[in-house]
Coordinates of C-alpha atoms in Angstrom, one line a residue:
Chain O
M1 CA 26.3 27.8 12.0
F2 CA 27.6 30.3 14.5
I3 CA 26.0 33.0 16.6
V4 CA 28.6 35.4 18.1
P5 CA 28.3 38.7 20.0
T6 CA 29.1 42.0 18.3
A7 CA 28.9 45.7 19.0
H8 CA 25.4 45.9 17.5
G9 CA 24.1 42.7 19.2
W10 CA 24.9 39.4 17.5
N11 CA 26.1 38.1 14.2
L12 CA 24.6 34.9 12.6
L13 CA 27.1 33.2 10.3
R14 CA 25.8 30.5 8.0
A15 CA 27.6 28.7 5.2
N16 CA 26.1 29.1 1.8
E17 CA 25.2 25.6 0.6
R18 CA 25.8 26.5 -3.1
N19 CA 29.3 28.1 -3.0
G20 CA 30.5 27.4 0.6
A21 CA 30.9 31.1 1.3
W22 CA 29.8 32.4 4.7
N23 CA 26.9 34.7 5.0
V24 CA 26.9 37.1 7.9
R25 CA 23.6 38.4 9.2
A26 CA 23.5 41.2 11.8
L27 CA 20.9 40.7 14.6
K28 CA 19.9 43.1 17.3
N29 CA 19.0 40.3 19.6
L30 CA 18.6 36.5 19.7
D31 CA 14.9 36.8 19.0
E32 CA 15.7 37.8 15.5
A33 CA 17.8 34.6 15.1
V34 CA 14.9 32.3 15.7
P35 CA 13.1 32.6 12.3
L36 CA 16.4 32.1 10.6
L37 CA 17.2 28.8 12.3
H38 CA 16.2 25.3 11.3
F39 CA 15.8 22.4 13.7
E40 CA 18.5 20.4 12.0
D41 CA 21.0 23.3 12.3
E42 CA 24.2 22.5 14.2
L43 CA 24.4 25.7 16.1
V44 CA 27.5 27.0 18.0
L45 CA 26.8 29.9 20.4
G46 CA 29.7 32.2 21.2
L47 CA 29.3 33.9 24.6
P48 CA 30.3 37.4 25.3
V49 CA 33.1 38.0 27.7
A50 CA 30.7 39.6 30.1
A51 CA 28.8 36.4 30.5
V52 CA 31.8 34.2 31.5
L53 CA 34.4 34.0 34.2
A54 CA 37.8 33.0 33.0
Q55 CA 40.6 31.8 35.3
R56 CA 44.1 30.7 34.7
F57 CA 45.3 27.9 37.0
R58 CA 48.6 26.2 37.4
L59 CA 48.0 22.6 38.4
P60 CA 50.7 20.4 40.0
T61 CA 50.1 17.5 37.7
V62 CA 50.4 16.5 34.1
D63 CA 47.9 13.6 34.3
P64 CA 44.9 14.6 32.2
T65 CA 42.6 12.4 34.2
E66 CA 43.2 14.5 37.3
F67 CA 42.4 17.8 35.6
P68 CA 38.6 17.9 35.9
E69 CA 38.5 17.3 39.6
M70 CA 41.4 19.8 40.3
V71 CA 39.7 22.4 38.1
R72 CA 36.4 21.9 39.9
I73 CA 38.1 22.5 43.3
Q74 CA 39.9 25.6 42.0
I75 CA 36.7 27.0 40.5
E76 CA 34.8 26.4 43.7
K77 CA 37.5 28.2 45.7
A78 CA 37.7 31.1 43.3
L79 CA 34.0 31.7 42.6
P80 CA 31.2 32.4 45.0
F81 CA 28.9 29.9 43.4
S82 CA 28.2 26.2 44.0
A83 CA 29.1 23.6 41.3
D84 CA 25.4 23.1 40.5
E85 CA 25.0 26.7 39.5
L86 CA 27.9 26.7 37.0
T87 CA 28.9 25.0 33.9
T88 CA 32.6 24.9 33.5
D89 CA 35.2 23.6 31.0
F90 CA 38.9 24.0 30.7
E91 CA 41.7 23.8 28.1
V92 CA 45.4 23.1 28.7
I93 CA 47.5 26.1 27.8
E94 CA 50.9 24.6 28.4
Q95 CA 52.6 21.8 30.3
N96 CA 56.1 21.0 31.6
E97 CA 57.4 17.9 33.3
T98 CA 55.7 18.6 36.7
D99 CA 52.8 20.9 36.3
S100 CA 50.2 22.2 33.8
V101 CA 48.7 25.6 33.1
V102 CA 45.0 25.4 32.2
S103 CA 42.4 28.0 31.2
A104 CA 39.2 27.4 33.0
V105 CA 36.0 29.1 32.0
A106 CA 32.7 29.1 33.9
V107 CA 29.3 30.4 33.2
R108 CA 26.3 30.7 35.5
N109 CA 23.6 28.4 34.3
D110 CA 20.8 30.9 35.1
Q111 CA 22.6 33.7 33.3
L112 CA 23.2 31.4 30.3
A113 CA 19.6 30.3 30.3
E114 CA 18.4 33.9 30.4
L115 CA 20.8 34.9 27.6
A116 CA 19.8 32.0 25.4
A117 CA 16.1 32.0 26.3
P118 CA 14.9 33.1 22.9
L119 CA 16.6 30.1 21.3
L120 CA 15.7 27.6 24.0
N121 CA 12.0 28.6 24.1
R122 CA 11.8 27.6 20.4
G123 CA 13.6 24.4 20.8
H124 CA 16.9 25.5 19.3
I125 CA 19.5 24.1 21.6
P126 CA 23.1 24.8 20.5
R127 CA 25.5 22.0 19.8
Q128 CA 28.2 23.9 21.5
V129 CA 28.3 26.9 23.8
T130 CA 31.7 28.5 23.9
V131 CA 33.4 31.9 24.4
Y132 CA 33.7 34.2 21.4
A133 CA 37.1 35.5 22.6
A134 CA 38.5 32.0 22.5
Q135 CA 37.2 31.5 19.0
R136 CA 38.8 34.8 17.9
A137 CA 42.1 33.9 19.6
S138 CA 42.2 30.4 18.0
T139 CA 41.6 32.0 14.6
H140 CA 44.1 34.8 14.8
A141 CA 46.7 33.8 17.4
P142 CA 46.5 30.1 17.9
E143 CA 50.0 29.5 19.2
V144 CA 51.1 32.8 20.8
L145 CA 50.3 35.1 23.7
A146 CA 47.9 37.8 22.5
L147 CA 45.8 40.6 23.7
L148 CA 42.4 40.9 22.1
I149 CA 40.4 44.2 22.2
Y150 CA 37.0 44.3 20.5
P151 CA 33.5 45.6 21.2
E152 CA 30.7 43.5 22.6
G153 CA 27.4 45.3 22.9
E154 CA 28.0 48.9 24.0
T155 CA 31.2 48.1 25.8
L156 CA 34.8 47.3 24.8
V157 CA 36.3 44.1 26.1
S158 CA 39.8 42.8 26.3
A159 CA 41.0 39.3 26.7
I160 CA 44.5 37.8 27.1
T161 CA 44.9 34.5 25.3
E162 CA 47.7 32.0 25.4
N163 CA 48.1 29.5 22.6
G164 CA 44.5 30.3 21.6
K165 CA 43.1 29.8 25.1
V166 CA 41.5 32.5 27.2
S167 CA 43.5 33.3 30.3
L168 CA 42.0 36.5 31.5
T169 CA 39.1 38.8 30.4
R170 CA 38.1 42.3 31.3
T171 CA 35.3 44.6 30.4
L172 CA 36.8 48.0 29.9
E173 CA 35.1 51.0 31.4
G174 CA 35.1 53.2 28.3
V175 CA 36.6 53.8 24.9
Q176 CA 38.0 57.2 25.5
P177 CA 41.9 57.3 25.2
E178 CA 42.1 58.6 28.8
Q179 CA 40.1 55.7 30.0
L180 CA 42.1 53.2 28.1
Q181 CA 45.3 54.9 29.5
T182 CA 44.0 53.8 32.9
D183 CA 42.3 50.4 32.1
L184 CA 44.9 48.7 30.0
P185 CA 47.9 49.1 32.4
Q186 CA 45.7 47.9 35.2
F187 CA 44.7 44.9 33.1
A188 CA 48.3 44.2 32.3
L189 CA 49.1 44.3 36.0
S190 CA 46.3 41.8 36.7
A191 CA 47.8 39.6 34.1
E192 CA 51.2 39.9 35.7
L193 CA 49.7 38.8 39.0
Q194 CA 48.2 35.8 37.3
G195 CA 51.6 34.8 36.1
I196 CA 51.1 36.0 32.5
T197 CA 53.8 37.9 30.8
A198 CA 52.5 41.5 30.6
S199 CA 54.3 42.3 27.4
F200 CA 52.0 41.8 24.4
P201 CA 53.8 41.7 21.1
N202 CA 50.5 40.4 19.5
I203 CA 47.7 42.9 20.0
L204 CA 44.5 42.1 18.0
L205 CA 42.2 45.1 17.6
D206 CA 38.8 44.7 16.0
E207 CA 38.6 46.7 12.8
S208 CA 35.5 48.5 14.1
C209 CA 37.9 50.1 16.7
Y210 CA 40.3 51.4 14.1
E211 CA 40.4 54.9 15.7
L212 CA 41.9 53.3 18.9
R213 CA 44.9 51.9 17.1
D214 CA 47.3 54.7 17.9
T215 CA 46.1 55.0 21.4
V216 CA 46.6 51.3 22.1
Q217 CA 50.1 51.5 20.5
R218 CA 51.0 54.4 22.7
I219 CA 49.9 52.6 25.8
L220 CA 51.3 49.1 25.1
D221 CA 54.3 49.9 22.8
Y222 CA 53.2 47.5 20.2
R223 CA 51.2 48.3 17.1
P224 CA 47.8 46.5 17.1
E225 CA 46.8 44.3 14.2
L226 CA 43.3 44.9 12.9
V227 CA 41.1 41.9 12.7
G228 CA 37.6 41.5 11.1
T229 CA 34.7 39.2 11.6
E230 CA 35.9 35.6 11.3
T231 CA 34.1 33.6 8.5
P232 CA 34.0 31.2 10.1
P233 CA 35.4 31.4 13.6
A234 CA 37.8 28.6 14.5
S235 CA 36.5 25.4 16.0
I236 CA 37.6 25.0 19.6
K237 CA 37.2 22.4 22.3
L238 CA 35.9 24.6 25.0
N239 CA 32.2 23.8 25.5
L240 CA 30.0 25.3 28.2
L241 CA 26.9 23.4 27.2
P242 CA 25.0 22.6 30.4
E243 CA 24.3 18.9 31.1
S244 CA 20.5 19.6 31.1
W245 CA 20.8 21.2 27.7
R246 CA 22.8 18.3 26.4
Q247 CA 20.1 15.9 27.6
R248 CA 17.3 18.0 26.2
R249 CA 19.2 18.2 22.9
S250 CA 19.6 14.4 22.8
Q251 CA 15.9 14.1 23.7
L252 CA 14.9 16.5 20.9
A253 CA 17.2 14.7 18.5
R254 CA 15.6 11.4 19.3
L255 CA 12.2 13.0 19.0
G256 CA 13.2 14.4 15.7
E257 CA 14.3 11.0 14.5
W258 CA 11.1 9.5 15.5
R259 CA 9.2 12.3 13.9
K260 CA 11.1 11.6 10.7
R261 CA 10.3 7.9 10.9
L262 CA 6.7 8.7 11.6
I263 CA 6.5 11.0 8.7
W264 CA 8.0 8.3 6.4
A265 CA 5.7 5.7 7.8
A266 CA 2.7 8.1 7.3
A267 CA 3.8 8.9 3.8
A268 CA 4.2 5.2 2.9
Y269 CA 0.8 4.5 4.5
A270 CA -0.8 7.4 2.6
G271 CA 0.9 6.2 -0.5
I272 CA -0.6 2.7 -0.1
L273 CA -4.0 4.2 0.6
L274 CA -3.6 6.4 -2.5
L275 CA -2.7 3.4 -4.6
F276 CA -5.8 1.5 -3.5
L277 CA -7.9 4.6 -4.2
V278 CA -6.3 5.1 -7.6
Y279 CA -7.0 1.4 -8.4
L280 CA -10.6 1.9 -7.3
V281 CA -11.0 5.0 -9.5
F282 CA -9.4 3.1 -12.4
A283 CA -11.7 0.1 -11.9
R284 CA -14.8 2.4 -11.8
F285 CA -13.5 4.2 -14.9
E286 CA -13.1 0.8 -16.7
I287 CA -16.5 -0.3 -15.6
A288 CA -18.0 2.9 -17.0
R289 CA -16.2 2.4 -20.2
L290 CA -17.4 -1.2 -20.5
N291 CA -20.9 -0.1 -19.7
R292 CA -20.8 2.4 -22.5
S293 CA -19.5 -0.3 -24.9
I294 CA -22.1 -2.8 -23.7
N295 CA -25.0 -0.3 -24.1
R296 CA -23.8 0.7 -27.5
E297 CA -23.6 -3.0 -28.7
T298 CA -26.7 -4.2 -26.9
P299 CA -29.3 -3.5 -29.6
E300 CA -27.1 -5.3 -32.1
T301 CA -26.5 -8.3 -30.0
E302 CA -30.0 -8.6 -28.5
F303 CA -31.3 -10.4 -31.6
V304 CA -28.4 -12.9 -31.5
R305 CA -28.9 -13.5 -27.8
A306 CA -32.7 -14.1 -28.3
A307 CA -32.0 -16.4 -31.2
E308 CA -29.5 -18.4 -29.2
V309 CA -31.9 -18.7 -26.2
N310 CA -34.7 -19.9 -28.6
W311 CA -32.4 -22.4 -30.3
K312 CA -31.2 -23.8 -27.1
A313 CA -34.7 -24.1 -25.8
L314 CA -35.7 -26.0 -28.9
A315 CA -32.5 -28.1 -28.9
P316 CA -34.2 -31.4 -27.9
A317 CA -36.2 -31.1 -31.2
V318 CA -33.6 -29.7 -33.6
D319 CA -30.2 -30.8 -32.3
A320 CA -29.5 -34.4 -33.1
R321 CA -27.1 -34.6 -30.1
Y322 CA -30.1 -34.8 -27.8
Y323 CA -31.9 -37.5 -29.8
P324 CA -32.2 -40.8 -27.9
V325 CA -31.1 -42.8 -30.9
E326 CA -27.9 -40.8 -31.2
I327 CA -27.2 -41.0 -27.5
L328 CA -27.8 -44.7 -27.4
L329 CA -25.5 -45.2 -30.3
H330 CA -22.6 -43.3 -28.6
L331 CA -23.2 -45.1 -25.3
S332 CA -23.0 -48.5 -27.0
E333 CA -19.9 -47.4 -28.9
N334 CA -18.3 -46.7 -25.5
L335 CA -19.0 -50.0 -23.9
P336 CA -15.5 -51.4 -23.1
S337 CA -16.6 -55.0 -23.7
S338 CA -19.4 -57.4 -23.5
A339 CA -18.7 -57.6 -19.8
V340 CA -20.5 -54.2 -19.5
R341 CA -24.2 -54.2 -20.2
I342 CA -26.8 -51.4 -20.3
T343 CA -30.0 -52.7 -18.6
A344 CA -32.1 -49.6 -18.6
Y345 CA -32.2 -46.2 -20.3
N346 CA -34.3 -43.2 -19.2
Q347 CA -34.5 -39.8 -20.8
S348 CA -36.5 -36.7 -20.3
A349 CA -36.2 -33.6 -22.4
R350 CA -33.3 -32.5 -20.4
Q351 CA -31.7 -35.4 -18.6
I352 CA -30.6 -38.9 -19.2
S353 CA -29.7 -41.8 -16.9
V354 CA -28.2 -45.1 -17.9
D355 CA -28.5 -48.2 -15.6
G356 CA -26.1 -51.0 -16.2
E357 CA -24.2 -53.9 -14.9
A358 CA -20.5 -54.7 -15.3
D359 CA -18.5 -57.8 -14.3
T360 CA -16.3 -55.6 -12.2
A361 CA -16.4 -52.1 -10.7
A362 CA -13.3 -51.2 -12.7
L363 CA -15.1 -51.9 -15.9
A364 CA -18.0 -49.7 -14.8
Y365 CA -15.6 -46.9 -14.1
Q366 CA -13.9 -47.5 -17.4
F367 CA -17.2 -47.2 -19.2
A368 CA -18.1 -43.9 -17.3
D369 CA -14.7 -42.5 -18.1
K370 CA -15.0 -43.2 -21.8
V371 CA -18.5 -41.7 -21.9
K372 CA -17.3 -38.5 -20.1
K373 CA -14.5 -38.1 -22.7
N374 CA -16.7 -38.9 -25.7
P375 CA -16.8 -35.7 -27.9
D376 CA -20.2 -36.7 -29.3
L377 CA -21.7 -36.7 -25.8
R378 CA -20.0 -33.5 -24.6
V379 CA -23.4 -31.6 -24.5
F380 CA -24.0 -33.6 -21.3
Q381 CA -22.2 -33.5 -18.0
F382 CA -22.0 -37.1 -16.7
T383 CA -21.7 -38.2 -13.1
M384 CA -21.6 -41.7 -11.7
A385 CA -22.0 -42.7 -8.0
D386 CA -20.0 -45.6 -6.7
P387 CA -21.3 -48.8 -8.3
R388 CA -23.2 -51.2 -6.1
I389 CA -21.5 -54.6 -5.8
L390 CA -23.9 -57.5 -6.2
P391 CA -23.6 -60.8 -4.4
N392 CA -22.2 -62.4 -7.6
G393 CA -19.4 -59.8 -7.6
H394 CA -20.9 -57.8 -10.5
A395 CA -21.1 -54.0 -10.3
Q396 CA -24.4 -52.3 -10.8
F397 CA -24.0 -48.7 -11.8
R398 CA -26.0 -45.6 -12.7
L399 CA -24.6 -43.0 -15.0
E400 CA -26.5 -39.7 -15.1
G401 CA -26.1 -36.9 -17.6
R402 CA -27.3 -33.3 -17.5
P403 CA -27.0 -30.8 -20.3
K404 CA -24.1 -28.4 -19.8
Chain C
M1 CA 11.6 20.7 17.1
M2 CA 9.1 21.8 19.7
T3 CA 6.6 19.7 21.6
P4 CA 3.3 21.5 21.8
A5 CA 2.5 23.4 25.0
W6 CA -0.7 21.5 25.7
Y7 CA 1.3 18.3 25.6
E8 CA 4.0 19.7 27.9
R9 CA 1.3 20.6 30.4
M10 CA 0.1 17.0 30.7
N11 CA 1.5 14.6 33.2
Q12 CA 2.8 11.2 32.3
R13 CA -0.5 9.5 33.1
E14 CA -2.5 12.0 31.0
R15 CA 0.0 11.5 28.1
I16 CA -0.4 7.7 28.2
L17 CA -4.2 8.0 28.3
S18 CA -4.3 10.5 25.5
M19 CA -2.0 8.3 23.4
I20 CA -4.3 5.3 24.0
V21 CA -7.3 7.3 23.0
A22 CA -5.6 8.7 19.9
G23 CA -4.4 5.2 19.0
V24 CA -7.9 3.7 19.4
V25 CA -9.4 6.5 17.3
F26 CA -6.8 6.1 14.7
V27 CA -7.4 2.3 14.5
L28 CA -11.2 2.8 14.3
V29 CA -11.0 5.4 11.6
N30 CA -8.6 3.3 9.6
L31 CA -10.7 0.2 10.0
F32 CA -13.7 2.1 8.7
I33 CA -11.6 3.5 5.8
W34 CA -10.1 0.2 4.8
S35 CA -13.3 -1.7 5.3
W36 CA -15.0 0.8 2.9
L37 CA -12.1 0.8 0.5
L38 CA -11.6 -2.9 0.3
G39 CA -15.4 -3.5 0.0
A40 CA -15.6 -1.0 -2.8
I41 CA -12.7 -2.5 -4.6
S42 CA -14.1 -6.0 -4.2
R43 CA -17.5 -4.9 -5.6
A44 CA -15.7 -3.0 -8.4
Q45 CA -13.7 -6.1 -9.3
A46 CA -16.8 -8.3 -9.4
D47 CA -18.6 -5.6 -11.5
W48 CA -15.6 -5.4 -13.8
K49 CA -15.4 -9.1 -14.3
T50 CA -19.1 -9.3 -15.0
R51 CA -18.9 -6.5 -17.5
Q52 CA -15.9 -8.1 -19.2
A53 CA -17.7 -11.4 -19.5
T54 CA -20.7 -9.6 -21.0
R55 CA -18.5 -7.7 -23.4
A56 CA -16.7 -11.0 -24.4
Q57 CA -20.1 -12.6 -25.0
Q58 CA -21.2 -9.6 -27.1
A59 CA -18.1 -9.9 -29.2
L60 CA -18.9 -13.6 -29.7
Y61 CA -22.4 -12.7 -30.6
V62 CA -21.3 -10.2 -33.2
K63 CA -18.8 -12.8 -34.6
E64 CA -21.5 -15.5 -34.8
R65 CA -24.3 -13.1 -36.0
D66 CA -24.6 -14.8 -39.4
L67 CA -24.9 -18.3 -37.9
W68 CA -27.6 -17.2 -35.5
T69 CA -29.4 -15.3 -38.2
K70 CA -29.5 -18.4 -40.3
R71 CA -30.7 -20.5 -37.4
A72 CA -33.5 -18.0 -36.6
Q73 CA -34.6 -18.0 -40.2
W74 CA -34.5 -21.8 -40.3
L75 CA -36.7 -22.0 -37.2
Q76 CA -39.0 -19.4 -38.7
Q77 CA -39.4 -21.5 -41.8
H78 CA -39.6 -25.0 -40.4
Q79 CA -41.2 -24.9 -36.9
P80 CA -44.8 -26.0 -37.5
M81 CA -47.8 -23.8 -36.5
L82 CA -50.4 -25.3 -34.2
K83 CA -53.6 -25.1 -36.1
D84 CA -56.1 -26.9 -33.9
A85 CA -56.6 -29.5 -31.1
S86 CA -56.5 -32.3 -33.6
E87 CA -52.7 -32.0 -33.9
A88 CA -52.2 -34.5 -31.1
S89 CA -54.2 -37.2 -32.8
K90 CA -52.5 -36.4 -36.1
L91 CA -49.1 -36.9 -34.3
L92 CA -50.2 -40.3 -33.1
E93 CA -52.1 -41.5 -36.2
E94 CA -50.1 -39.9 -39.0
Q95 CA -46.6 -39.9 -37.7
L96 CA -46.1 -42.5 -34.9
K97 CA -48.4 -45.3 -35.9
P98 CA -47.3 -45.6 -39.5
V99 CA -43.6 -45.7 -38.5
A100 CA -44.3 -48.3 -35.8
A101 CA -46.3 -50.4 -38.3
K102 CA -43.4 -50.1 -40.7
H103 CA -41.1 -51.7 -38.2
K104 CA -43.7 -54.1 -36.9
I105 CA -43.8 -52.5 -33.5
L106 CA -47.1 -52.7 -31.6
L107 CA -48.0 -49.5 -29.7
E108 CA -49.9 -50.3 -26.5
N109 CA -52.0 -48.0 -24.4
P110 CA -51.7 -45.0 -26.6
Q111 CA -52.9 -41.6 -25.2
I112 CA -52.8 -38.1 -26.6
G113 CA -52.8 -34.7 -25.0
T114 CA -51.8 -31.1 -25.0
G115 CA -48.7 -30.2 -23.2
E116 CA -47.0 -27.1 -21.8
T117 CA -46.8 -23.8 -23.5
T118 CA -43.6 -21.9 -23.2
P119 CA -42.3 -18.7 -25.0
H120 CA -40.6 -21.1 -27.4
H121 CA -43.1 -23.7 -28.2
Q122 CA -46.6 -25.1 -27.8
T123 CA -46.8 -28.9 -27.2
V124 CA -49.0 -31.8 -28.1
F125 CA -48.0 -35.3 -27.1
A126 CA -48.7 -38.9 -27.3
T127 CA -47.8 -41.6 -24.8
F128 CA -47.6 -45.3 -25.3
D129 CA -45.9 -48.5 -24.2
M130 CA -44.2 -50.9 -26.6
K131 CA -42.3 -54.1 -26.7
S132 CA -39.8 -54.9 -29.4
E133 CA -36.6 -56.4 -30.3
W134 CA -33.6 -54.0 -30.3
Q135 CA -33.1 -53.6 -34.1
P136 CA -36.6 -52.5 -35.0
L137 CA -36.7 -50.2 -32.0
V138 CA -33.5 -48.4 -33.2
H139 CA -35.0 -48.0 -36.7
F140 CA -38.3 -46.7 -35.1
L141 CA -36.4 -44.1 -33.0
Y142 CA -34.3 -43.1 -36.1
D143 CA -37.3 -42.6 -38.4
I144 CA -39.4 -40.7 -35.9
Q145 CA -37.1 -37.9 -35.0
Q146 CA -35.8 -35.6 -37.6
P147 CA -35.0 -31.9 -37.1
E148 CA -37.7 -30.7 -39.5
A149 CA -40.3 -32.8 -37.6
F150 CA -39.9 -30.9 -34.3
I151 CA -40.6 -34.2 -32.5
V152 CA -39.1 -34.5 -29.0
F153 CA -38.9 -37.6 -26.8
E154 CA -40.0 -35.9 -23.6
N155 CA -39.8 -39.2 -21.7
V156 CA -38.1 -42.4 -22.6
N157 CA -38.0 -45.5 -20.3
L158 CA -36.2 -48.4 -21.9
S159 CA -35.3 -51.6 -20.2
I160 CA -34.7 -55.3 -21.0
D161 CA -37.9 -57.3 -20.7
S162 CA -37.5 -59.5 -17.7
N163 CA -39.6 -62.2 -19.3
E164 CA -37.9 -62.1 -22.7
P165 CA -34.3 -60.9 -22.3
T166 CA -34.0 -60.5 -26.1
K167 CA -36.7 -57.9 -26.2
M168 CA -36.9 -54.3 -24.9
R169 CA -39.8 -52.9 -23.1
G170 CA -40.4 -49.2 -23.4
K171 CA -42.6 -46.3 -22.2
F172 CA -42.5 -43.2 -24.4
K173 CA -43.9 -39.7 -24.2
I174 CA -43.4 -38.2 -27.6
A175 CA -44.2 -34.5 -28.2
R176 CA -44.3 -32.2 -31.1
W177 CA -43.2 -28.7 -30.4
F178 CA -45.1 -26.1 -32.4
A179 CA -44.3 -22.5 -32.8
P180 CA -45.7 -20.4 -30.0
G181 CA -48.7 -18.3 -30.6
Q182 CA -46.6 -15.3 -30.6
R183 CA -43.0 -16.0 -31.7
P184 CA -40.2 -14.8 -29.5
K185 CA -38.8 -11.5 -30.5
E186 CA -35.9 -12.0 -32.9

């Protein structure tokens, strides 16, 4: 996404996600851009010529590592501002075997902050701050010397670009032919003094200044080429993003990442909570459904339940499995051998106990085990404590049975 | 993304404190929510299990309805009614003594009485001691107790006679369970 200066204020260019075409939205000021921006937008802000200071330097080196320091010294010499007050960047225009020509561009941090305040105040920090003239030059004249003339705000600006890099800029005094007759030759003279060839075979005139085409041709001897709004402007290296903005942008990006993670975590947490709630509602619903079924069936089953309770209460009288003679029969059937003897038998209406003596403890356990597994005695739950070993080595045991 | 103005106004110490407070509040609120939710789920699961068991039992009852109807009818028809207080002596004289005599078993210290009354039966009983060989005792036990007689051995203590190891010594409390004054609802 790009925001670039225009005659009426600013243009916001955004790629259409569906067909890739670029939508151009005219804005009076940057405040109008704020509602149209999203936090995840990668914004490139193109600065007007009036906001920047462009200088062309010839540096006596071809070593790229030496450029930054040399450019910094040159800028400090050329401009009446300290390095802390400016953000600068440069691009190499051309090089020969011994020296290099660079385009250095500077912007005052306070002026930039004031200009971009509507964006910054809402947390929209551009990915790149560059110069619109450089974007236009890279689009229309990337490898030649060109003179750009186009309106920014209520004024007309001109910029000389070499190989798509801005060498010199000037805000023209007016748009009347007489004024241009004065300003353009002066601008060409300034370019000459900077070491730039003052002959401009490539003159790019904004299409909104169509009526100046003949005037410019008369002054500069070459017919201007009309250029429209770039959709999109070319990507260029020049970046005047202040370090504080860069840090703030990284910080906001990190915050954004954390916010996303938090939102995901919160959503997952809420999802789990919701699942538990849904399960609870489902369980309650099932309980209510079962309750309705139980209540519907209760009158029908109440008689059966009462009959069962009555029958079980009378079981010692009517169920032969509780009769002493039956129990004694099954107990005697389960004696492993004559080495296990029953010495006493006690029974109440609901409980039995069998005392006995076995030649060994193992036989006592064998007897208990058989009794527990006997299907005819399954109405009882048998338990046996550890047998007591008598002086003669025999095991005295007690087997107790309770109805299940 | 913007950080709120009120947050921006706070210094580092205030931010840490506010985060601690927010964290504690968040934890407490969530503890309350989860405690309630898990408690409610636990109770619901227990209720659900109980209802399912009840429903399964009802299904079984419906399936076995014919069986229990027949049993209830059988009890209705065969459980004797307690007419008067002489039932206890009748139990001893007409049911126990004749069978004992038949198997040559001597009943010692016989006593009679009226036992507990429950919603399911009214009881009269007879207690006695006896001494007998094993074979006659088994026949005595067999003859005494039949389903239609509604006779219950409420207490049986059998042991080998220490003086005569071939004989058994026993103490019995034998009851007859009569139908309750008002039969349980069926």
